[in-house]
Amino acid sequence: MDKQLIFMVAALLSLFAMAPMASAHHAHATVWSADHQGITLYGSDAVIHGDDGTEARITPDGTLTIAGKPVAVNSAQQQQLAQYVATVRDIEIKGTQLGAAAGSFAAGVAAEAIAALFAGASEDDIDRKAKTRANEFKKKALPICRDVLTLKLLQDSLQTGLPAFKPYAVIEANDAGDCEHDINSDD
């Protein structure tokens, strides 16, 4: 088995072993980030860093503040904002669970690879089996992709009906599609 793969597995094991410790000490988690924009959970609130450099904060009950000032919303918008926060929270929870499972997965693949190596399996066979297992594991991220799509749809609806929300539409049209495409690819 090639030394790069062994190093990569060892590095992943180290990162995933530290992930639960890191999340236990911080009160926030970045759920989405691209080009100085992003969505971060601070406690139970979703904070969106917009393209204009300001922040929008959405509470679980659907209250919206932009740059620290309350924004008036109607009942339907408030429900959408509450669903937005709930979806961001779902992404964070699923991502944390997947990260924890990835540590066990990587350890299992490494153990199988080492056992196969000692049993005389070829590097090609070991690599092929590891890639097959990795592709199976990637499929576990599909629910997160679906949540990203839900978040994108909520974002689009909010920016259409609530112009003040437009700078906080940080999820691009191709993000959800790219997510599923990347998971379903064999790379």
Tab-separated table of C-alpha atoms in Angstrom:
chain	number	residue	atom	x	y	z
A	1	MET	CA	0.000	0.000	0.000
A	2	ASP	CA	1.390	3.380	-0.856
A	3	LYS	CA	2.857	5.542	1.900
A	4	GLN	CA	0.709	8.550	0.952
A	5	LEU	CA	-2.487	6.588	1.640
A	6	ILE	CA	-1.168	5.409	5.023
A	7	PHE	CA	-0.179	8.989	5.911
A	8	MET	CA	-3.587	10.308	4.780
A	9	VAL	CA	-5.445	7.724	6.891
A	10	ALA	CA	-3.267	8.509	9.914
A	11	ALA	CA	-3.871	12.250	9.482
A	12	LEU	CA	-7.625	11.727	9.161
A	13	LEU	CA	-7.666	9.570	12.286
A	14	SER	CA	-5.888	12.321	14.213
A	15	LEU	CA	-8.270	15.020	12.987
A	16	PHE	CA	-11.412	13.038	13.674
A	17	ALA	CA	-10.183	11.987	17.095
A	18	MET	CA	-9.786	15.672	18.027
A	19	ALA	CA	-13.085	16.869	16.500
A	20	PRO	CA	-15.360	15.938	19.438
A	21	MET	CA	-12.977	17.655	21.881
A	22	ALA	CA	-12.909	20.840	19.817
A	23	SER	CA	-16.678	21.068	19.482
A	24	ALA	CA	-17.173	20.500	23.212
A	25	HIS	CA	-15.164	23.636	24.042
A	26	HIS	CA	-16.758	26.102	21.600
A	27	ALA	CA	-20.193	27.676	21.686
A	28	HIS	CA	-20.344	28.088	17.923
A	29	ALA	CA	-19.923	26.034	14.781
A	30	THR	CA	-19.496	27.173	11.193
A	31	VAL	CA	-22.051	25.370	9.059
A	32	TRP	CA	-21.432	27.043	5.703
A	33	SER	CA	-18.536	29.140	4.484
A	34	ALA	CA	-17.474	30.550	1.122
A	35	ASP	CA	-15.689	33.733	0.054
A	36	HIS	CA	-15.866	35.573	3.414
A	37	GLN	CA	-19.538	34.726	3.691
A	38	GLY	CA	-20.943	32.033	5.876
A	39	ILE	CA	-23.473	30.693	8.288
A	40	THR	CA	-22.395	30.100	11.873
A	41	LEU	CA	-24.361	28.804	14.819
A	42	TYR	CA	-23.805	30.891	17.929
A	43	GLY	CA	-25.630	29.103	20.685
A	44	SER	CA	-29.058	28.512	19.203
A	45	ASP	CA	-28.920	31.449	16.756
A	46	ALA	CA	-27.857	31.305	13.110
A	47	VAL	CA	-25.538	34.171	12.194
A	48	ILE	CA	-25.069	34.854	8.497
A	49	HIS	CA	-22.083	36.865	7.312
A	50	GLY	CA	-23.380	38.650	4.239
A	51	ASP	CA	-21.725	39.808	1.068
A	52	ASP	CA	-21.834	43.407	2.311
A	53	GLY	CA	-19.760	42.670	5.433
A	54	THR	CA	-22.663	42.854	7.889
A	55	GLU	CA	-24.250	40.103	9.946
A	56	ALA	CA	-27.809	38.888	10.127
A	57	ARG	CA	-28.876	36.957	13.229
A	58	ILE	CA	-31.867	34.641	13.239
A	59	THR	CA	-33.185	33.214	16.486
A	60	PRO	CA	-34.976	29.847	16.706
A	61	ASP	CA	-38.348	31.630	16.940
A	62	GLY	CA	-37.701	33.409	13.618
A	63	THR	CA	-36.664	36.832	14.923
A	64	LEU	CA	-34.320	38.565	12.469
A	65	THR	CA	-31.799	41.284	13.258
A	66	ILE	CA	-29.450	42.816	10.706
A	67	ALA	CA	-26.384	44.707	11.913
A	68	GLY	CA	-27.901	44.519	15.402
A	69	LYS	CA	-31.214	46.132	14.414
A	70	PRO	CA	-34.546	44.270	14.456
A	71	VAL	CA	-36.158	43.669	11.064
A	72	ALA	CA	-39.948	43.560	10.782
A	73	VAL	CA	-41.196	40.333	9.201
A	74	ASN	CA	-44.650	38.918	8.608
A	75	SER	CA	-45.865	35.636	10.090
A	76	ALA	CA	-44.954	33.534	7.024
A	77	GLN	CA	-41.442	35.015	6.918
A	78	GLN	CA	-41.008	34.408	10.634
A	79	GLN	CA	-41.933	30.738	10.103
A	80	GLN	CA	-39.450	30.495	7.225
A	81	LEU	CA	-36.746	32.101	9.347
A	82	ALA	CA	-37.454	29.639	12.171
A	83	GLN	CA	-37.235	26.768	9.675
A	84	TYR	CA	-33.976	28.250	8.354
A	85	VAL	CA	-32.417	28.115	11.837
A	86	ALA	CA	-33.751	24.584	12.403
A	87	THR	CA	-32.252	23.448	9.081
A	88	VAL	CA	-28.889	25.031	9.917
A	89	ARG	CA	-29.006	23.198	13.257
A	90	ASP	CA	-29.833	19.914	11.462
A	91	ILE	CA	-26.826	20.370	9.164
A	92	GLU	CA	-24.582	20.999	12.166
A	93	ILE	CA	-25.883	17.942	14.044
A	94	LYS	CA	-25.636	15.642	11.025
A	95	GLY	CA	-22.176	16.981	10.208
A	96	THR	CA	-20.962	16.364	13.759
A	97	GLN	CA	-22.391	12.837	13.739
A	98	LEU	CA	-20.836	12.125	10.358
A	99	GLY	CA	-17.495	13.474	11.552
A	100	ALA	CA	-17.582	11.181	14.579
A	101	ALA	CA	-18.500	8.206	12.378
A	102	ALA	CA	-15.687	9.117	9.976
A	103	GLY	CA	-13.117	8.502	12.694
A	104	SER	CA	-14.386	4.963	13.236
A	105	PHE	CA	-14.661	4.453	9.496
A	106	ALA	CA	-11.078	5.585	8.857
A	107	ALA	CA	-9.774	3.363	11.654
A	108	GLY	CA	-11.668	0.389	10.213
A	109	VAL	CA	-10.380	0.980	6.694
A	110	ALA	CA	-6.820	1.373	7.987
A	111	ALA	CA	-7.072	-1.845	10.009
A	112	GLU	CA	-8.495	-3.732	7.015
A	113	ALA	CA	-5.766	-2.382	4.750
A	114	ILE	CA	-3.007	-3.379	7.145
A	115	ALA	CA	-4.520	-6.853	7.639
A	116	ALA	CA	-4.879	-7.298	3.872
A	117	LEU	CA	-1.303	-6.150	3.350
A	118	PHE	CA	-0.014	-8.733	5.816
A	119	ALA	CA	-2.248	-11.374	4.194
A	120	GLY	CA	-0.495	-10.741	0.894
A	121	ALA	CA	-3.184	-8.773	-0.942
A	122	SER	CA	-1.987	-6.595	-3.782
A	123	GLU	CA	-1.869	-2.826	-3.441
A	124	ASP	CA	-4.463	-2.559	-6.220
A	125	ASP	CA	-6.864	-4.847	-4.329
A	126	ILE	CA	-6.347	-2.918	-1.105
A	127	ASP	CA	-6.847	0.440	-2.840
A	128	ARG	CA	-9.930	-0.799	-4.697
A	129	LYS	CA	-11.536	-2.089	-1.481
A	130	ALA	CA	-10.680	1.133	0.391
A	131	LYS	CA	-12.187	3.259	-2.404
A	132	THR	CA	-15.331	1.117	-2.451
A	133	ARG	CA	-15.747	1.526	1.307
A	134	ALA	CA	-15.071	5.279	1.028
A	135	ASN	CA	-17.721	5.677	-1.679
A	136	GLU	CA	-20.214	3.784	0.489
A	137	PHE	CA	-19.390	6.048	3.437
A	138	LYS	CA	-19.780	9.225	1.344
A	139	LYS	CA	-23.424	8.293	0.736
A	140	LYS	CA	-24.064	8.944	4.440
A	141	ALA	CA	-23.655	12.658	3.679
A	142	LEU	CA	-26.665	12.736	1.322
A	143	PRO	CA	-29.055	13.923	4.076
A	144	ILE	CA	-26.771	16.926	4.595
A	145	CYS	CA	-26.945	17.705	0.863
A	146	ARG	CA	-30.728	17.578	1.059
A	147	ASP	CA	-30.648	19.978	4.010
A	148	VAL	CA	-28.431	22.327	1.985
A	149	LEU	CA	-31.033	22.229	-0.790
A	150	THR	CA	-33.793	22.998	1.743
A	151	LEU	CA	-31.712	25.877	3.099
A	152	LYS	CA	-31.149	27.193	-0.430
A	153	LEU	CA	-34.899	27.111	-1.153
A	154	LEU	CA	-35.676	28.917	2.114
A	155	GLN	CA	-32.963	31.478	1.383
A	156	ASP	CA	-34.354	32.128	-2.099
A	157	SER	CA	-37.880	32.571	-0.797
A	158	LEU	CA	-36.701	34.898	1.968
A	159	GLN	CA	-34.622	37.113	-0.321
A	160	THR	CA	-37.545	37.411	-2.744
A	161	GLY	CA	-40.090	38.443	-0.124
A	162	LEU	CA	-37.715	40.222	2.228
A	163	PRO	CA	-35.251	42.444	0.309
A	164	ALA	CA	-33.210	43.148	3.467
A	165	PHE	CA	-32.249	39.453	3.448
A	166	LYS	CA	-30.658	39.600	-0.026
A	167	PRO	CA	-27.039	40.198	1.154
A	168	TYR	CA	-27.379	37.055	3.296
A	169	ALA	CA	-28.216	34.741	0.415
A	170	VAL	CA	-24.808	33.066	0.711
A	171	ILE	CA	-25.641	29.639	-0.710
A	172	GLU	CA	-25.045	29.575	-4.453
A	173	ALA	CA	-27.306	27.835	-6.961
A	174	ASN	CA	-24.813	25.083	-7.691
A	175	ASP	CA	-23.886	24.288	-4.069
A	176	ALA	CA	-26.626	21.732	-3.382
A	177	GLY	CA	-26.213	20.084	-6.775
A	178	ASP	CA	-22.436	19.948	-6.390
A	179	CYS	CA	-22.878	18.353	-2.976
A	180	GLU	CA	-24.903	15.426	-4.351
A	181	HIS	CA	-22.719	15.151	-7.461
A	182	ASP	CA	-19.550	14.932	-5.353
A	183	ILE	CA	-21.074	12.251	-3.147
A	184	ASN	CA	-22.307	10.206	-6.080
A	185	SER	CA	-19.003	10.402	-7.976
A	186	ASP	CA	-16.525	7.560	-7.644
A	187	ASP	CA	-13.540	9.830	-6.983
